[in-house]
Amino acid sequence: QVQLVQSGAEVQKPGASVKVSCKASGYTFTNYFMHWVRQAPGQGLKWMGMINPSDGSTSYAQNFQDRVSMTRDTSTSTVYMELSSLRSEDTAVYYCARSWEGGATAYWGQGSLVTVSS
Amino acid sequence: DIQMTQSPSTLSASVGDRVTITCRASQSISSWLAWYQQKPGKAPKLLIYDASNLESGVPSRFSGSGSGTEFTLTISSLQPDDFATYYCQQYNSYPYTFGQGTKLEIK
């Protein structure tokens, strides 16, 4: 069965970076896109970007363009989302989610809480 | 970017009620729209994709319709498990964008 297992909660200081992982299993890793969505406490869902694990191509939301990097490791079927220059507003749960090309996200990870605090 | 606007933001209803949530896109997205249900502390769950297709395993009381810029999610007879927050999302073009959410509360 399809599973997306994310890394655990993290606490980072303002100005630092965080790297969240999402390990996929139960399907052919390179056949589906992976998206990252975040949700600040009490707020709605915000799409951050996506990566095509087949060739590593990415598309980022403009709000995060300068601070986010999405990468993948095909040998371990893992995608990574790194967010730099963290500020308190980046405190949120970060989700990875799988889609077919041009499709909706049917499978989601469990979420990773990132807290930015001095 | 395509803006997605949901209405209402909050909806109070009773078990057995028929409810409808609306989602409007700032430009045409054809039928590239999904609906998700989210419960507190949980990841979103896909209910409807391509505007009107029911995701496998989702009860048939959920249905979606619309195309272009106007879409609706209908729950034909509310069950206790349906009280949650619902989001629409367009995937016509990057950046994919979500509506602000509709919280469905028990009246």
PDB file of C-alpha atoms in Angstrom:
ATOM      1  CA  GLN A   1       0.000   0.000   0.000  1.00  0.00           C
ATOM      2  CA  VAL A   2       1.122   3.544  -0.671  1.00  0.00           C
ATOM      3  CA  GLN A   3       2.831   5.147   2.310  1.00  0.00           C
ATOM      4  CA  LEU A   4       4.475   8.508   2.767  1.00  0.00           C
ATOM      5  CA  VAL A   5       6.390   8.712   6.020  1.00  0.00           C
ATOM      6  CA  GLN A   6       7.755  12.090   7.038  1.00  0.00           C
ATOM      7  CA  SER A   7      10.517  13.039   9.431  1.00  0.00           C
ATOM      8  CA  GLY A   8       9.762  14.143  12.959  1.00  0.00           C
ATOM      9  CA  ALA A   9       9.050  17.467  14.578  1.00  0.00           C
ATOM     10  CA  GLU A  10      11.783  20.084  14.637  1.00  0.00           C
ATOM     11  CA  VAL A  11      12.492  23.272  16.538  1.00  0.00           C
ATOM     12  CA  GLN A  12      14.685  25.801  14.774  1.00  0.00           C
ATOM     13  CA  LYS A  13      15.863  29.306  15.552  1.00  0.00           C
ATOM     14  CA  PRO A  14      15.022  32.301  13.371  1.00  0.00           C
ATOM     15  CA  GLY A  15      17.437  32.551  10.469  1.00  0.00           C
ATOM     16  CA  ALA A  16      18.225  28.837  10.464  1.00  0.00           C
ATOM     17  CA  SER A  17      17.222  26.233   7.881  1.00  0.00           C
ATOM     18  CA  VAL A  18      15.156  23.077   8.176  1.00  0.00           C
ATOM     19  CA  LYS A  19      15.113  19.995   5.978  1.00  0.00           C
ATOM     20  CA  VAL A  20      12.043  17.767   6.082  1.00  0.00           C
ATOM     21  CA  SER A  21      12.063  14.325   4.505  1.00  0.00           C
ATOM     22  CA  CYS A  22       9.284  12.213   3.027  1.00  0.00           C
ATOM     23  CA  LYS A  23      10.000   8.536   2.362  1.00  0.00           C
ATOM     24  CA  ALA A  24       7.722   6.860  -0.145  1.00  0.00           C
ATOM     25  CA  SER A  25       6.873   3.198  -0.397  1.00  0.00           C
ATOM     26  CA  GLY A  26       4.339   0.918  -2.039  1.00  0.00           C
ATOM     27  CA  TYR A  27       4.621   2.319  -5.557  1.00  0.00           C
ATOM     28  CA  THR A  28       7.120   3.221  -8.265  1.00  0.00           C
ATOM     29  CA  PHE A  29       8.695   6.379  -6.877  1.00  0.00           C
ATOM     30  CA  THR A  30       9.538   7.992 -10.204  1.00  0.00           C
ATOM     31  CA  ASN A  31       6.044   7.611 -11.661  1.00  0.00           C
ATOM     32  CA  TYR A  32       4.366  10.253  -9.502  1.00  0.00           C
ATOM     33  CA  PHE A  33       4.962  13.868  -8.559  1.00  0.00           C
ATOM     34  CA  MET A  34       5.436  14.966  -4.956  1.00  0.00           C
ATOM     35  CA  HIS A  35       4.059  18.187  -3.556  1.00  0.00           C
ATOM     36  CA  TRP A  36       4.686  20.087  -0.348  1.00  0.00           C
ATOM     37  CA  VAL A  37       1.849  21.859   1.437  1.00  0.00           C
ATOM     38  CA  ARG A  38       2.054  23.716   4.702  1.00  0.00           C
ATOM     39  CA  GLN A  39      -0.494  24.675   7.312  1.00  0.00           C
ATOM     40  CA  ALA A  40       0.194  27.291   9.962  1.00  0.00           C
ATOM     41  CA  PRO A  41      -1.599  26.851  13.297  1.00  0.00           C
ATOM     42  CA  GLY A  42      -5.324  27.464  12.859  1.00  0.00           C
ATOM     43  CA  GLN A  43      -4.858  28.427   9.218  1.00  0.00           C
ATOM     44  CA  GLY A  44      -5.616  26.939   5.821  1.00  0.00           C
ATOM     45  CA  LEU A  45      -3.553  24.923   3.388  1.00  0.00           C
ATOM     46  CA  LYS A  46      -0.835  26.570   1.322  1.00  0.00           C
ATOM     47  CA  TRP A  47       0.837  24.878  -1.629  1.00  0.00           C
ATOM     48  CA  MET A  48       4.594  25.395  -1.577  1.00  0.00           C
ATOM     49  CA  GLY A  49       5.796  23.550  -4.630  1.00  0.00           C
ATOM     50  CA  MET A  50       6.381  20.218  -6.303  1.00  0.00           C
ATOM     51  CA  ILE A  51       9.110  17.962  -7.575  1.00  0.00           C
ATOM     52  CA  ASN A  52       9.098  15.395 -10.340  1.00  0.00           C
ATOM     53  CA  PRO A  53      11.155  12.533  -8.878  1.00  0.00           C
ATOM     54  CA  SER A  54      11.837  11.181 -12.340  1.00  0.00           C
ATOM     55  CA  ASP A  55      14.054  14.061 -13.423  1.00  0.00           C
ATOM     56  CA  GLY A  56      14.247  16.291 -10.347  1.00  0.00           C
ATOM     57  CA  SER A  57      12.441  19.192 -12.008  1.00  0.00           C
ATOM     58  CA  THR A  58      10.628  21.514  -9.650  1.00  0.00           C
ATOM     59  CA  SER A  59       8.021  24.254  -9.531  1.00  0.00           C
ATOM     60  CA  TYR A  60       7.801  26.555  -6.531  1.00  0.00           C
ATOM     61  CA  ALA A  61       5.191  29.017  -5.344  1.00  0.00           C
ATOM     62  CA  GLN A  62       6.478  32.554  -5.713  1.00  0.00           C
ATOM     63  CA  ASN A  63       6.101  33.168  -1.973  1.00  0.00           C
ATOM     64  CA  PHE A  64       8.771  30.564  -1.270  1.00  0.00           C
ATOM     65  CA  GLN A  65      10.839  30.781  -4.456  1.00  0.00           C
ATOM     66  CA  ASP A  66      13.879  32.354  -2.816  1.00  0.00           C
ATOM     67  CA  ARG A  67      13.966  30.172   0.290  1.00  0.00           C
ATOM     68  CA  VAL A  68      12.813  26.676  -0.642  1.00  0.00           C
ATOM     69  CA  SER A  69      14.577  23.774  -2.272  1.00  0.00           C
ATOM     70  CA  MET A  70      12.985  20.423  -3.095  1.00  0.00           C
ATOM     71  CA  THR A  71      15.201  17.491  -3.936  1.00  0.00           C
ATOM     72  CA  ARG A  72      14.912  13.735  -4.229  1.00  0.00           C
ATOM     73  CA  ASP A  73      16.994  10.617  -3.715  1.00  0.00           C
ATOM     74  CA  THR A  74      15.790   7.889  -6.025  1.00  0.00           C
ATOM     75  CA  SER A  75      17.960   5.270  -4.304  1.00  0.00           C
ATOM     76  CA  THR A  76      15.913   5.614  -1.123  1.00  0.00           C
ATOM     77  CA  SER A  77      12.610   6.856  -2.628  1.00  0.00           C
ATOM     78  CA  THR A  78      12.808   9.965  -0.498  1.00  0.00           C
ATOM     79  CA  VAL A  79      12.016  13.573  -1.248  1.00  0.00           C
ATOM     80  CA  TYR A  80      13.280  16.493   0.771  1.00  0.00           C
ATOM     81  CA  MET A  81      12.037  20.017   1.366  1.00  0.00           C
ATOM     82  CA  GLU A  82      14.521  22.526   2.724  1.00  0.00           C
ATOM     83  CA  LEU A  83      13.382  25.947   3.855  1.00  0.00           C
ATOM     84  CA  SER A  84      15.977  28.551   4.725  1.00  0.00           C
ATOM     85  CA  SER A  85      16.035  31.904   6.529  1.00  0.00           C
ATOM     86  CA  LEU A  86      13.321  30.723   8.849  1.00  0.00           C
ATOM     87  CA  ARG A  87      11.090  33.192  10.626  1.00  0.00           C
ATOM     88  CA  SER A  88       8.355  32.749  13.209  1.00  0.00           C
ATOM     89  CA  GLU A  89       5.708  32.809  10.469  1.00  0.00           C
ATOM     90  CA  ASP A  90       7.160  29.573   9.103  1.00  0.00           C
ATOM     91  CA  THR A  91       5.918  27.700  12.159  1.00  0.00           C
ATOM     92  CA  ALA A  92       3.572  25.172  10.595  1.00  0.00           C
ATOM     93  CA  VAL A  93       2.856  21.569   9.807  1.00  0.00           C
ATOM     94  CA  TYR A  94       4.492  20.606   6.516  1.00  0.00           C
ATOM     95  CA  TYR A  95       2.931  17.849   4.439  1.00  0.00           C
ATOM     96  CA  CYS A  96       4.198  15.927   1.452  1.00  0.00           C
ATOM     97  CA  ALA A  97       1.540  14.624  -0.919  1.00  0.00           C
ATOM     98  CA  ARG A  98       1.652  12.472  -4.047  1.00  0.00           C
ATOM     99  CA  SER A  99      -0.085  13.099  -7.319  1.00  0.00           C
ATOM    100  CA  TRP A 100       0.007  11.731 -10.819  1.00  0.00           C
ATOM    101  CA  GLU A 101       1.135  14.260 -13.413  1.00  0.00           C
ATOM    102  CA  GLY A 102      -1.357  17.082 -13.542  1.00  0.00           C
ATOM    103  CA  GLY A 103      -3.575  15.473 -10.961  1.00  0.00           C
ATOM    104  CA  ALA A 104      -4.911  15.846  -7.462  1.00  0.00           C
ATOM    105  CA  THR A 105      -3.019  14.676  -4.391  1.00  0.00           C
ATOM    106  CA  ALA A 106      -4.553  11.435  -3.220  1.00  0.00           C
ATOM    107  CA  TYR A 107      -1.903  10.328  -0.741  1.00  0.00           C
ATOM    108  CA  TRP A 108      -0.504  12.476   2.041  1.00  0.00           C
ATOM    109  CA  GLY A 109       2.202  12.100   4.621  1.00  0.00           C
ATOM    110  CA  GLN A 110       1.389  12.413   8.291  1.00  0.00           C
ATOM    111  CA  GLY A 111       2.818  15.919   8.506  1.00  0.00           C
ATOM    112  CA  SER A 112       5.934  17.330  10.156  1.00  0.00           C
ATOM    113  CA  LEU A 113       5.652  20.152  12.682  1.00  0.00           C
ATOM    114  CA  VAL A 114       8.322  22.789  12.346  1.00  0.00           C
ATOM    115  CA  THR A 115       8.490  25.341  15.119  1.00  0.00           C
ATOM    116  CA  VAL A 116      10.578  28.481  14.679  1.00  0.00           C
ATOM    117  CA  SER A 117      11.391  30.052  17.995  1.00  0.00           C
ATOM    118  CA  SER A 118      14.301  31.793  19.629  1.00  0.00           C
TER     119      SER A 118
ATOM    120  CA  ASP B   1      -1.833  33.039  -9.661  1.00  0.00           C
ATOM    121  CA  ILE B   2      -5.353  31.625  -9.729  1.00  0.00           C
ATOM    122  CA  GLN B   3      -7.339  32.681  -6.676  1.00  0.00           C
ATOM    123  CA  MET B   4      -9.823  30.221  -5.191  1.00  0.00           C
ATOM    124  CA  THR B   5     -12.681  31.598  -3.107  1.00  0.00           C
ATOM    125  CA  GLN B   6     -14.884  29.338  -1.029  1.00  0.00           C
ATOM    126  CA  SER B   7     -18.223  30.164   0.504  1.00  0.00           C
ATOM    127  CA  PRO B   8     -19.387  30.074   3.132  1.00  0.00           C
ATOM    128  CA  SER B   9     -16.408  30.175   5.498  1.00  0.00           C
ATOM    129  CA  THR B  10     -18.473  28.501   8.202  1.00  0.00           C
ATOM    130  CA  LEU B  11     -21.567  26.390   7.839  1.00  0.00           C
ATOM    131  CA  SER B  12     -23.775  25.161  10.671  1.00  0.00           C
ATOM    132  CA  ALA B  13     -25.925  22.156   9.878  1.00  0.00           C
ATOM    133  CA  SER B  14     -27.585  19.140  11.441  1.00  0.00           C
ATOM    134  CA  VAL B  15     -27.220  15.428  10.877  1.00  0.00           C
ATOM    135  CA  GLY B  16     -29.322  14.483   7.868  1.00  0.00           C
ATOM    136  CA  ASP B  17     -29.136  17.915   6.229  1.00  0.00           C
ATOM    137  CA  ARG B  18     -28.139  18.435   2.624  1.00  0.00           C
ATOM    138  CA  VAL B  19     -25.319  20.966   2.377  1.00  0.00           C
ATOM    139  CA  THR B  20     -23.533  22.667  -0.467  1.00  0.00           C
ATOM    140  CA  ILE B  21     -20.165  24.429  -0.469  1.00  0.00           C
ATOM    141  CA  THR B  22     -19.174  26.669  -3.358  1.00  0.00           C
ATOM    142  CA  CYS B  23     -15.731  27.326  -4.797  1.00  0.00           C
ATOM    143  CA  ARG B  24     -15.008  30.013  -7.381  1.00  0.00           C
ATOM    144  CA  ALA B  25     -11.849  30.354  -9.425  1.00  0.00           C
ATOM    145  CA  SER B  26     -10.504  33.713 -10.573  1.00  0.00           C
ATOM    146  CA  GLN B  27     -10.099  32.294 -14.084  1.00  0.00           C
ATOM    147  CA  SER B  28     -11.188  29.178 -15.894  1.00  0.00           C
ATOM    148  CA  ILE B  29      -9.638  25.968 -14.608  1.00  0.00           C
ATOM    149  CA  SER B  30     -11.688  23.612 -16.800  1.00  0.00           C
ATOM    150  CA  SER B  31     -12.443  20.664 -14.478  1.00  0.00           C
ATOM    151  CA  TRP B  32      -9.090  20.595 -12.711  1.00  0.00           C
ATOM    152  CA  LEU B  33     -10.502  20.903  -9.226  1.00  0.00           C
ATOM    153  CA  ALA B  34     -10.295  18.738  -6.132  1.00  0.00           C
ATOM    154  CA  TRP B  35     -12.138  18.747  -2.826  1.00  0.00           C
ATOM    155  CA  TYR B  36     -10.515  17.679   0.436  1.00  0.00           C
ATOM    156  CA  GLN B  37     -11.814  17.001   3.926  1.00  0.00           C
ATOM    157  CA  GLN B  38      -9.601  17.732   6.895  1.00  0.00           C
ATOM    158  CA  LYS B  39     -10.129  16.885  10.548  1.00  0.00           C
ATOM    159  CA  PRO B  40      -8.130  18.441  13.383  1.00  0.00           C
ATOM    160  CA  GLY B  41      -4.609  17.092  13.626  1.00  0.00           C
ATOM    161  CA  LYS B  42      -4.965  14.996  10.483  1.00  0.00           C
ATOM    162  CA  ALA B  43      -3.767  15.280   6.906  1.00  0.00           C
ATOM    163  CA  PRO B  44      -6.311  16.299   4.281  1.00  0.00           C
ATOM    164  CA  LYS B  45      -8.254  13.512   2.611  1.00  0.00           C
ATOM    165  CA  LEU B  46      -9.112  13.621  -1.085  1.00  0.00           C
ATOM    166  CA  LEU B  47     -12.864  13.362  -1.687  1.00  0.00           C
ATOM    167  CA  ILE B  48     -13.426  14.509  -5.272  1.00  0.00           C
ATOM    168  CA  TYR B  49     -11.033  14.967  -8.186  1.00  0.00           C
ATOM    169  CA  ASP B  50     -11.497  16.400 -11.666  1.00  0.00           C
ATOM    170  CA  ALA B  51     -14.462  18.343 -10.252  1.00  0.00           C
ATOM    171  CA  SER B  52     -16.907  15.450 -10.150  1.00  0.00           C
ATOM    172  CA  ASN B  53     -15.094  12.132  -9.748  1.00  0.00           C
ATOM    173  CA  LEU B  54     -15.495  10.409  -6.412  1.00  0.00           C
ATOM    174  CA  GLU B  55     -12.234   9.143  -4.946  1.00  0.00           C
ATOM    175  CA  SER B  56     -12.218   5.431  -4.214  1.00  0.00           C
ATOM    176  CA  GLY B  57     -13.628   4.616  -0.799  1.00  0.00           C
ATOM    177  CA  VAL B  58     -15.415   7.942  -0.334  1.00  0.00           C
ATOM    178  CA  PRO B  59     -19.120   7.602   0.520  1.00  0.00           C
ATOM    179  CA  SER B  60     -21.541   8.310  -2.298  1.00  0.00           C
ATOM    180  CA  ARG B  61     -23.286  11.037  -0.272  1.00  0.00           C
ATOM    181  CA  PHE B  62     -20.426  13.279  -1.421  1.00  0.00           C
ATOM    182  CA  SER B  63     -20.663  14.704  -4.920  1.00  0.00           C
ATOM    183  CA  GLY B  64     -19.000  17.452  -6.900  1.00  0.00           C
ATOM    184  CA  SER B  65     -20.045  19.468  -9.907  1.00  0.00           C
ATOM    185  CA  GLY B  66     -19.052  22.430 -12.005  1.00  0.00           C
ATOM    186  CA  SER B  67     -16.527  23.495 -14.581  1.00  0.00           C
ATOM    187  CA  GLY B  68     -14.797  26.659 -15.661  1.00  0.00           C
ATOM    188  CA  THR B  69     -14.936  28.948 -12.639  1.00  0.00           C
ATOM    189  CA  GLU B  70     -17.832  27.718 -10.497  1.00  0.00           C
ATOM    190  CA  PHE B  71     -17.819  24.486  -8.513  1.00  0.00           C
ATOM    191  CA  THR B  72     -19.841  22.900  -5.756  1.00  0.00           C
ATOM    192  CA  LEU B  73     -19.386  20.150  -3.225  1.00  0.00           C
ATOM    193  CA  THR B  74     -22.624  18.620  -1.992  1.00  0.00           C
ATOM    194  CA  ILE B  75     -23.159  16.288   0.922  1.00  0.00           C
ATOM    195  CA  SER B  76     -26.577  14.751   0.438  1.00  0.00           C
ATOM    196  CA  SER B  77     -27.289  13.691   4.022  1.00  0.00           C
ATOM    197  CA  LEU B  78     -24.845  14.818   6.687  1.00  0.00           C
ATOM    198  CA  GLN B  79     -23.409  12.161   8.962  1.00  0.00           C
ATOM    199  CA  PRO B  80     -21.670  12.799  12.301  1.00  0.00           C
ATOM    200  CA  ASP B  81     -18.311  11.924  10.716  1.00  0.00           C
ATOM    201  CA  ASP B  82     -18.697  14.710   8.130  1.00  0.00           C
ATOM    202  CA  PHE B  83     -18.185  17.617  10.514  1.00  0.00           C
ATOM    203  CA  ALA B  84     -14.789  18.868   9.431  1.00  0.00           C
ATOM    204  CA  THR B  85     -13.146  21.547   7.294  1.00  0.00           C
ATOM    205  CA  TYR B  86     -13.372  21.311   3.525  1.00  0.00           C
ATOM    206  CA  TYR B  87     -10.968  22.788   0.986  1.00  0.00           C
ATOM    207  CA  CYS B  88     -11.055  23.117  -2.762  1.00  0.00           C
ATOM    208  CA  GLN B  89      -7.829  23.147  -4.797  1.00  0.00           C
ATOM    209  CA  GLN B  90      -7.162  23.950  -8.416  1.00  0.00           C
ATOM    210  CA  TYR B  91      -4.518  22.015 -10.297  1.00  0.00           C
ATOM    211  CA  ASN B  92      -5.003  23.611 -13.689  1.00  0.00           C
ATOM    212  CA  SER B  93      -1.714  25.457 -13.462  1.00  0.00           C
ATOM    213  CA  TYR B  94       1.148  26.109 -11.080  1.00  0.00           C
ATOM    214  CA  PRO B  95       1.091  27.339  -8.438  1.00  0.00           C
ATOM    215  CA  TYR B  96      -1.672  25.028  -7.332  1.00  0.00           C
ATOM    216  CA  THR B  97      -3.888  27.014  -4.982  1.00  0.00           C
ATOM    217  CA  PHE B  98      -6.387  26.183  -2.263  1.00  0.00           C
ATOM    218  CA  GLY B  99      -9.532  27.890  -1.170  1.00  0.00           C
ATOM    219  CA  GLN B 100      -9.507  29.315   2.338  1.00  0.00           C
ATOM    220  CA  GLY B 101     -11.606  26.477   3.694  1.00  0.00           C
ATOM    221  CA  THR B 102     -15.159  25.922   4.910  1.00  0.00           C
ATOM    222  CA  LYS B 103     -15.685  24.738   8.455  1.00  0.00           C
ATOM    223  CA  LEU B 104     -18.756  22.555   8.754  1.00  0.00           C
ATOM    224  CA  GLU B 105     -20.104  22.712  12.290  1.00  0.00           C
ATOM    225  CA  ILE B 106     -22.855  20.922  14.131  1.00  0.00           C
ATOM    226  CA  LYS B 107     -25.928  23.106  14.620  1.00  0.00           C
TER     227      LYS B 107
END
